[in-house]
mmCIF file of C-alpha atoms in Angstrom:
data_model
loop_
_atom_site.group_PDB
_atom_site.id
_atom_site.type_symbol
_atom_site.label_atom_id
_atom_site.label_comp_id
_atom_site.label_asym_id
_atom_site.label_seq_id
_atom_site.Cartn_x
_atom_site.Cartn_y
_atom_site.Cartn_z
ATOM 1 C CA UNK A 1 146.354 94.960 111.890
ATOM 2 C CA UNK A 2 144.104 95.626 114.786
ATOM 3 C CA UNK A 3 141.851 92.853 115.775
ATOM 4 C CA UNK A 4 139.244 93.762 118.178
ATOM 5 C CA UNK A 5 137.465 90.393 120.065
ATOM 6 C CA UNK A 6 134.160 91.160 121.699
ATOM 7 C CA UNK A 7 132.574 89.334 124.050
ATOM 8 C CA UNK A 8 129.051 88.127 123.266
ATOM 9 C CA UNK A 9 126.988 90.674 125.541
ATOM 10 C CA UNK A 10 123.141 89.983 127.134
ATOM 11 C CA UNK A 11 120.501 93.150 126.748
ATOM 12 C CA UNK A 12 117.412 93.813 127.401
ATOM 13 C CA UNK A 13 115.042 95.755 124.758
ATOM 14 C CA UNK A 14 111.439 96.587 125.157
ATOM 15 C CA UNK A 15 109.555 96.524 121.724
ATOM 16 C CA UNK A 16 106.743 99.342 121.630
ATOM 17 C CA UNK A 17 103.070 99.618 120.074
ATOM 18 C CA UNK A 18 104.534 101.542 117.625
ATOM 19 C CA UNK A 19 106.381 98.730 116.220
ATOM 20 C CA UNK A 20 103.639 96.808 114.646
ATOM 21 C CA UNK A 21 103.135 99.764 112.304
ATOM 22 C CA UNK A 22 106.629 99.961 111.689
ATOM 23 C CA UNK A 23 110.065 98.516 112.035
ATOM 24 C CA UNK A 24 112.260 98.658 115.306
ATOM 25 C CA UNK A 25 115.665 100.132 115.798
ATOM 26 C CA UNK A 26 118.392 98.117 117.151
ATOM 27 C CA UNK A 27 121.069 99.986 118.470
ATOM 28 C CA UNK A 28 122.999 97.047 119.136
ATOM 29 C CA UNK A 29 125.732 97.306 116.237
ATOM 30 C CA UNK A 30 128.233 96.546 118.490
ATOM 31 C CA UNK A 31 129.962 95.612 122.324
ATOM 32 C CA UNK A 32 132.310 98.138 122.361
ATOM 33 C CA UNK A 33 129.406 101.217 123.106
ATOM 34 C CA UNK A 34 127.289 98.803 124.935
ATOM 35 C CA UNK A 35 128.975 99.700 128.585
ATOM 36 C CA UNK A 36 127.957 103.276 127.686
ATOM 37 C CA UNK A 37 124.554 102.211 126.389
ATOM 38 C CA UNK A 38 125.457 103.671 123.081
ATOM 39 C CA UNK A 39 125.692 107.918 124.197
ATOM 40 C CA UNK A 40 128.392 109.065 121.747
ATOM 41 C CA UNK A 41 128.641 106.656 119.307
ATOM 42 C CA UNK A 42 129.132 109.316 116.139
ATOM 43 C CA UNK A 43 132.219 111.025 117.721
ATOM 44 C CA UNK A 44 133.121 107.991 119.979
ATOM 45 C CA UNK A 45 136.549 105.807 117.730
ATOM 46 C CA UNK A 46 136.397 102.352 119.609
ATOM 47 C CA UNK A 47 136.907 99.796 116.678
ATOM 48 C CA UNK A 48 136.073 99.232 112.710
ATOM 49 C CA UNK A 49 132.238 99.426 113.911
ATOM 50 C CA UNK A 50 132.500 103.449 113.467
ATOM 51 C CA UNK A 51 130.854 101.726 110.196
ATOM 52 C CA UNK A 52 128.144 101.835 111.570
ATOM 53 C CA UNK A 53 127.563 104.779 113.343
ATOM 54 C CA UNK A 54 130.020 107.519 111.389
ATOM 55 C CA UNK A 55 132.488 106.203 108.444
ATOM 56 C CA UNK A 56 134.053 109.640 109.467
ATOM 57 C CA UNK A 57 135.655 108.024 112.199
ATOM 58 C CA UNK A 58 137.845 105.962 109.934
ATOM 59 C CA UNK A 59 140.512 109.149 109.364
ATOM 60 C CA UNK A 60 140.986 108.303 113.290
ATOM 61 C CA UNK A 61 143.176 105.082 112.579
ATOM 62 C CA UNK A 62 145.835 104.392 111.024
ATOM 63 C CA UNK A 63 145.923 100.560 110.921
ATOM 64 C CA UNK A 64 143.459 98.072 109.971
ATOM 65 C CA UNK A 65 140.991 97.346 112.297
ATOM 66 C CA UNK A 66 138.596 94.166 112.375
ATOM 67 C CA UNK A 67 135.893 94.120 115.006
ATOM 68 C CA UNK A 68 133.069 90.745 114.764
ATOM 69 C CA UNK A 69 130.276 91.518 117.456
ATOM 70 C CA UNK A 70 127.885 89.064 118.691
ATOM 71 C CA UNK A 71 124.712 90.542 120.868
ATOM 72 C CA UNK A 72 122.315 88.075 122.416
ATOM 73 C CA UNK A 73 118.900 90.128 122.968
ATOM 74 C CA UNK A 74 116.632 88.858 125.387
ATOM 75 C CA UNK A 75 113.307 90.724 125.391
ATOM 76 C CA UNK A 76 110.722 90.893 128.557
ATOM 77 C CA UNK A 77 107.147 92.087 126.741
ATOM 78 C CA UNK A 78 104.372 91.738 128.555
ATOM 79 C CA UNK A 79 100.230 93.231 127.332
ATOM 80 C CA UNK A 80 97.878 94.416 129.226
ATOM 81 C CA UNK A 81 94.658 95.523 127.607
ATOM 82 C CA UNK A 82 91.052 95.246 128.028
ATOM 83 C CA UNK A 83 88.353 93.626 125.654
ATOM 84 C CA UNK A 84 84.931 92.818 126.309
ATOM 85 C CA UNK A 85 83.726 92.375 123.353
ATOM 86 C CA UNK A 86 81.674 88.785 122.029
ATOM 87 C CA UNK A 87 81.473 88.275 126.064
ATOM 88 C CA UNK A 88 84.546 87.920 127.086
ATOM 89 C CA UNK A 89 86.067 88.593 129.505
ATOM 90 C CA UNK A 90 87.854 92.134 129.659
ATOM 91 C CA UNK A 91 91.572 90.438 130.588
ATOM 92 C CA UNK A 92 91.318 88.085 128.158
ATOM 93 C CA UNK A 93 93.829 89.312 125.691
ATOM 94 C CA UNK A 94 96.439 89.955 128.619
ATOM 95 C CA UNK A 95 99.225 88.408 127.291
ATOM 96 C CA UNK A 96 103.277 88.235 128.542
ATOM 97 C CA UNK A 97 106.859 86.804 126.875
ATOM 98 C CA UNK A 98 105.290 87.651 123.441
ATOM 99 C CA UNK A 99 109.030 88.812 121.633
ATOM 100 C CA UNK A 100 111.528 85.817 121.144
ATOM 101 C CA UNK A 101 114.972 86.195 122.328
ATOM 102 C CA UNK A 102 116.978 86.752 119.419
ATOM 103 C CA UNK A 103 121.060 87.176 118.367
ATOM 104 C CA UNK A 104 122.451 90.230 116.498
ATOM 105 C CA UNK A 105 126.045 89.245 114.709
ATOM 106 C CA UNK A 106 128.275 92.314 113.195
ATOM 107 C CA UNK A 107 131.284 92.179 111.504
ATOM 108 C CA UNK A 108 133.733 95.107 110.008
ATOM 109 C CA UNK A 109 136.978 95.854 108.784
ATOM 110 C CA UNK A 110 138.401 99.326 107.967
ATOM 111 C CA UNK A 111 141.732 100.269 106.141
ATOM 112 C CA UNK A 112 144.328 103.849 105.690
ATOM 113 C CA UNK A 113 145.376 104.022 101.872
ATOM 114 C CA UNK A 114 147.288 106.889 103.091
ATOM 115 C CA UNK A 115 146.939 109.806 105.339
ATOM 116 C CA UNK A 116 144.289 111.515 104.176
ATOM 117 C CA UNK A 117 141.282 108.330 103.120
ATOM 118 C CA UNK A 118 140.721 105.256 104.444
ATOM 119 C CA UNK A 119 137.828 102.874 103.487
ATOM 120 C CA UNK A 120 135.890 99.910 105.387
ATOM 121 C CA UNK A 121 133.224 97.828 105.235
ATOM 122 C CA UNK A 122 130.504 96.217 107.455
ATOM 123 C CA UNK A 123 127.923 93.660 107.733
ATOM 124 C CA UNK A 124 125.257 95.108 110.919
ATOM 125 C CA UNK A 125 121.344 95.412 111.052
ATOM 126 C CA UNK A 126 119.868 98.839 111.976
ATOM 127 C CA UNK A 127 116.430 96.858 112.028
ATOM 128 C CA UNK A 128 114.422 94.214 113.565
ATOM 129 C CA UNK A 129 110.732 92.994 114.867
ATOM 130 C CA UNK A 130 110.208 89.604 115.933
ATOM 131 C CA UNK A 131 106.870 89.333 118.270
ATOM 132 C CA UNK A 132 104.894 85.877 118.688
ATOM 133 C CA UNK A 133 101.252 85.526 120.247
ATOM 134 C CA UNK A 134 99.917 82.149 120.286
ATOM 135 C CA UNK A 135 97.903 80.781 117.493
ATOM 136 C CA UNK A 136 94.590 80.555 119.581
ATOM 137 C CA UNK A 137 95.334 84.424 120.606
ATOM 138 C CA UNK A 138 91.754 85.821 121.156
ATOM 139 C CA UNK A 139 92.647 89.590 119.129
ATOM 140 C CA UNK A 140 94.852 87.566 116.426
ATOM 141 C CA UNK A 141 93.682 89.000 113.710
ATOM 142 C CA UNK A 142 95.981 92.204 115.044
ATOM 143 C CA UNK A 143 98.851 90.355 117.199
ATOM 144 C CA UNK A 144 99.673 86.443 115.529
ATOM 145 C CA UNK A 145 103.141 86.572 114.501
ATOM 146 C CA UNK A 146 105.228 89.151 112.698
ATOM 147 C CA UNK A 147 109.290 89.035 112.372
ATOM 148 C CA UNK A 148 111.673 91.197 110.165
ATOM 149 C CA UNK A 149 115.114 90.565 109.664
ATOM 150 C CA UNK A 150 117.606 92.984 108.041
ATOM 151 C CA UNK A 151 120.937 92.661 107.021
ATOM 152 C CA UNK A 152 123.164 95.917 106.467
ATOM 153 C CA UNK A 153 126.183 95.778 103.949
ATOM 154 C CA UNK A 154 127.655 99.137 103.608
ATOM 155 C CA UNK A 155 130.683 100.227 101.927
ATOM 156 C CA UNK A 156 132.345 103.932 103.126
ATOM 157 C CA UNK A 157 135.104 105.881 102.322
ATOM 158 C CA UNK A 158 136.021 108.736 104.953
ATOM 159 C CA UNK A 159 138.498 111.604 103.500
ATOM 160 C CA UNK A 160 140.586 113.606 106.625
ATOM 161 C CA UNK A 161 140.512 117.754 105.445
ATOM 162 C CA UNK A 162 142.719 119.162 108.273
ATOM 163 C CA UNK A 163 143.224 118.144 111.544
ATOM 164 C CA UNK A 164 139.837 119.323 112.369
ATOM 165 C CA UNK A 165 137.424 118.302 109.781
ATOM 166 C CA UNK A 166 136.806 114.153 108.180
ATOM 167 C CA UNK A 167 133.936 113.363 106.048
ATOM 168 C CA UNK A 168 132.754 109.949 105.270
ATOM 169 C CA UNK A 169 130.059 108.129 103.080
ATOM 170 C CA UNK A 170 128.696 104.850 102.824
ATOM 171 C CA UNK A 171 126.596 102.927 99.790
ATOM 172 C CA UNK A 172 124.070 100.831 101.492
ATOM 173 C CA UNK A 173 123.008 97.363 99.785
ATOM 174 C CA UNK A 174 120.143 96.274 102.923
ATOM 175 C CA UNK A 175 118.440 92.562 102.718
ATOM 176 C CA UNK A 176 114.772 92.195 104.489
ATOM 177 C CA UNK A 177 113.365 88.806 105.288
ATOM 178 C CA UNK A 178 109.859 89.215 106.631
ATOM 179 C CA UNK A 179 106.955 86.551 107.636
ATOM 180 C CA UNK A 180 103.348 88.220 108.855
ATOM 181 C CA UNK A 181 100.438 86.145 110.092
ATOM 182 C CA UNK A 182 97.019 86.027 111.869
ATOM 183 C CA UNK A 183 94.838 84.713 113.069
ATOM 184 C CA UNK A 184 90.708 84.474 113.550
ATOM 185 C CA UNK A 185 91.167 84.883 117.199
ATOM 186 C CA UNK A 186 87.848 85.570 118.950
ATOM 187 C CA UNK A 187 85.075 86.243 115.946
ATOM 188 C CA UNK A 188 81.281 86.836 115.312
ATOM 189 C CA UNK A 189 82.078 83.660 112.523
ATOM 190 C CA UNK A 190 82.159 80.914 114.799
ATOM 191 C CA UNK A 191 85.746 80.370 112.546
ATOM 192 C CA UNK A 192 88.369 78.465 115.399
ATOM 193 C CA UNK A 193 90.487 81.503 116.949
ATOM 194 C CA UNK A 194 93.757 79.843 115.411
ATOM 195 C CA UNK A 195 92.137 80.003 111.693
ATOM 196 C CA UNK A 196 95.382 81.961 109.948
ATOM 197 C CA UNK A 197 93.610 84.895 107.995
ATOM 198 C CA UNK A 198 96.532 85.617 106.549
ATOM 199 C CA UNK A 199 100.061 84.590 105.744
ATOM 200 C CA UNK A 200 102.470 86.425 103.866
ATOM 201 C CA UNK A 201 106.645 85.399 103.627
ATOM 202 C CA UNK A 202 108.979 87.157 101.663
ATOM 203 C CA UNK A 203 112.520 89.084 100.699
ATOM 204 C CA UNK A 204 113.984 91.951 98.910
ATOM 205 C CA UNK A 205 116.425 94.363 98.837
ATOM 206 C CA UNK A 206 117.001 98.346 98.884
ATOM 207 C CA UNK A 207 119.514 100.402 98.733
ATOM 208 C CA UNK A 208 120.634 103.426 100.222
ATOM 209 C CA UNK A 209 123.927 105.554 101.577
ATOM 210 C CA UNK A 210 125.163 107.136 104.324
ATOM 211 C CA UNK A 211 126.819 110.551 105.236
ATOM 212 C CA UNK A 212 129.182 111.494 108.619
ATOM 213 C CA UNK A 213 131.483 114.562 109.632
ATOM 214 C CA UNK A 214 133.870 114.647 112.324
ATOM 215 C CA UNK A 215 135.231 117.438 114.341
ATOM 216 C CA UNK A 216 138.628 117.558 116.589
ATOM 217 C CA UNK A 217 138.054 120.301 118.403
ATOM 218 C CA UNK A 218 141.048 119.777 120.634
ATOM 219 C CA UNK A 219 142.791 116.560 121.843
ATOM 220 C CA UNK A 220 140.148 115.862 124.333
ATOM 221 C CA UNK A 221 136.866 116.453 123.033
ATOM 222 C CA UNK A 222 134.931 115.532 119.320
ATOM 223 C CA UNK A 223 132.146 116.350 117.985
ATOM 224 C CA UNK A 224 129.745 114.120 115.168
ATOM 225 C CA UNK A 225 127.149 113.800 112.405
ATOM 226 C CA UNK A 226 125.616 111.161 110.510
ATOM 227 C CA UNK A 227 122.835 110.248 108.801
ATOM 228 C CA UNK A 228 121.515 107.508 107.353
ATOM 229 C CA UNK A 229 118.908 107.669 104.068
ATOM 230 C CA UNK A 230 115.905 106.003 104.407
ATOM 231 C CA UNK A 231 115.241 102.802 102.061
ATOM 232 C CA UNK A 232 112.275 101.287 100.399
ATOM 233 C CA UNK A 233 111.923 97.310 100.607
ATOM 234 C CA UNK A 234 108.876 96.034 98.106
ATOM 235 C CA UNK A 235 108.203 92.381 99.791
ATOM 236 C CA UNK A 236 107.709 89.496 97.010
ATOM 237 C CA UNK A 237 106.359 86.383 98.076
ATOM 238 C CA UNK A 238 103.865 83.983 99.280
ATOM 239 C CA UNK A 239 100.516 84.814 100.504
ATOM 240 C CA UNK A 240 97.884 81.825 101.616
ATOM 241 C CA UNK A 241 94.888 82.175 104.171
ATOM 242 C CA UNK A 242 92.645 79.319 105.700
ATOM 243 C CA UNK A 243 89.793 81.303 104.859
ATOM 244 C CA UNK A 244 87.049 79.273 103.413
ATOM 245 C CA UNK A 245 86.169 80.117 99.383
ATOM 246 C CA UNK A 246 82.322 80.859 100.629
ATOM 247 C CA UNK A 247 83.295 83.855 101.539
ATOM 248 C CA UNK A 248 86.064 84.890 99.787
ATOM 249 C CA UNK A 249 89.178 83.032 100.935
ATOM 250 C CA UNK A 250 92.194 81.084 99.913
ATOM 251 C CA UNK A 251 91.136 78.311 101.571
ATOM 252 C CA UNK A 252 95.145 77.264 101.830
ATOM 253 C CA UNK A 253 95.842 78.546 98.346
ATOM 254 C CA UNK A 254 99.044 79.401 97.497
ATOM 255 C CA UNK A 255 99.243 82.895 95.814
ATOM 256 C CA UNK A 256 101.832 85.485 94.970
ATOM 257 C CA UNK A 257 102.164 88.192 97.740
ATOM 258 C CA UNK A 258 103.687 91.629 98.011
ATOM 259 C CA UNK A 259 104.461 94.259 100.710
ATOM 260 C CA UNK A 260 105.859 97.423 100.738
ATOM 261 C CA UNK A 261 107.566 99.090 104.176
ATOM 262 C CA UNK A 262 110.178 102.083 103.991
ATOM 263 C CA UNK A 263 112.978 101.503 106.438
ATOM 264 C CA UNK A 264 113.305 105.219 108.021
ATOM 265 C CA UNK A 265 115.759 106.982 108.073
ATOM 266 C CA UNK A 266 118.298 107.348 111.404
ATOM 267 C CA UNK A 267 119.854 110.754 112.037
ATOM 268 C CA UNK A 268 122.533 111.181 114.864
ATOM 269 C CA UNK A 269 124.936 114.028 116.608
ATOM 270 C CA UNK A 270 127.403 112.602 119.344
ATOM 271 C CA UNK A 271 129.386 114.444 121.498
ATOM 272 C CA UNK A 272 132.730 112.947 123.515
ATOM 273 C CA UNK A 273 134.859 114.627 126.029
ATOM 274 C CA UNK A 274 137.759 113.036 127.834
ATOM 275 C CA UNK A 275 137.419 115.103 131.395
ATOM 276 C CA UNK A 276 140.655 112.759 132.558
ATOM 277 C CA UNK A 277 142.470 110.389 132.561
ATOM 278 C CA UNK A 278 139.525 108.418 134.362
ATOM 279 C CA UNK A 279 136.132 110.423 133.537
ATOM 280 C CA UNK A 280 134.621 110.960 129.969
ATOM 281 C CA UNK A 281 131.171 112.427 129.149
ATOM 282 C CA UNK A 282 129.140 110.880 125.631
ATOM 283 C CA UNK A 283 126.095 111.753 124.455
ATOM 284 C CA UNK A 284 123.961 111.325 121.332
ATOM 285 C CA UNK A 285 120.437 113.252 119.551
ATOM 286 C CA UNK A 286 119.065 110.176 117.723
ATOM 287 C CA UNK A 287 116.043 111.255 115.522
ATOM 288 C CA UNK A 288 114.031 108.525 113.691
#
């Protein structure tokens, strides 16, 4: 058995405005690919983390593999905007450090059954999002606090067709936990800016699948493709707000709540070429 012990690594993550409308995709399923900026992940077989990026690569391992990773994500996200409503200073919605730090763990195991078939299992995350504004932030109705945490448990199998081609297939159980809080912010109704106008917390799970293929051109060049299906999550939990009952609010009462979210499909095509003993070229085209 080969055991790969990985170090904790730190990377910077940038959250785009689109993250508020969907999930934030994570590339950090391992630390072995961090030095390549995760280029070539669907074609490079560093360790058992191939379960996450292309299960067909498991056919390259002759022995059992264990890989454990822990990655610290330390974002530096600032916001600059203009908003002159209600007579406020146009820079009132500027903010910084709106994305808190996070720790992303992952673990994998693969084993060959024979010369053709290999099995593997992985626990990792493909999507996560966390942004946090001050409770009295002027644009609290579209900011507030948003947190989505997912855990993907992936069972995989690979089949070596011949010396050039291998196929991989995986089944995925995805657990997700979400929290969404929105505050009144600056408003024409005289409510305190920190008044919660929506507070939803819930969790649920969904199922998906992934398929991969590997083509070994020669001993120095390899190509890989992996497709991971979308996963529908129907969060069920608790909903409340602090709006007065006189205006149709719940005044802090907790009621059942739900939120529907689709984690998008992911496709990746990669190439890996060992030019000589010191130089390698790796690349990927990633679609979400």
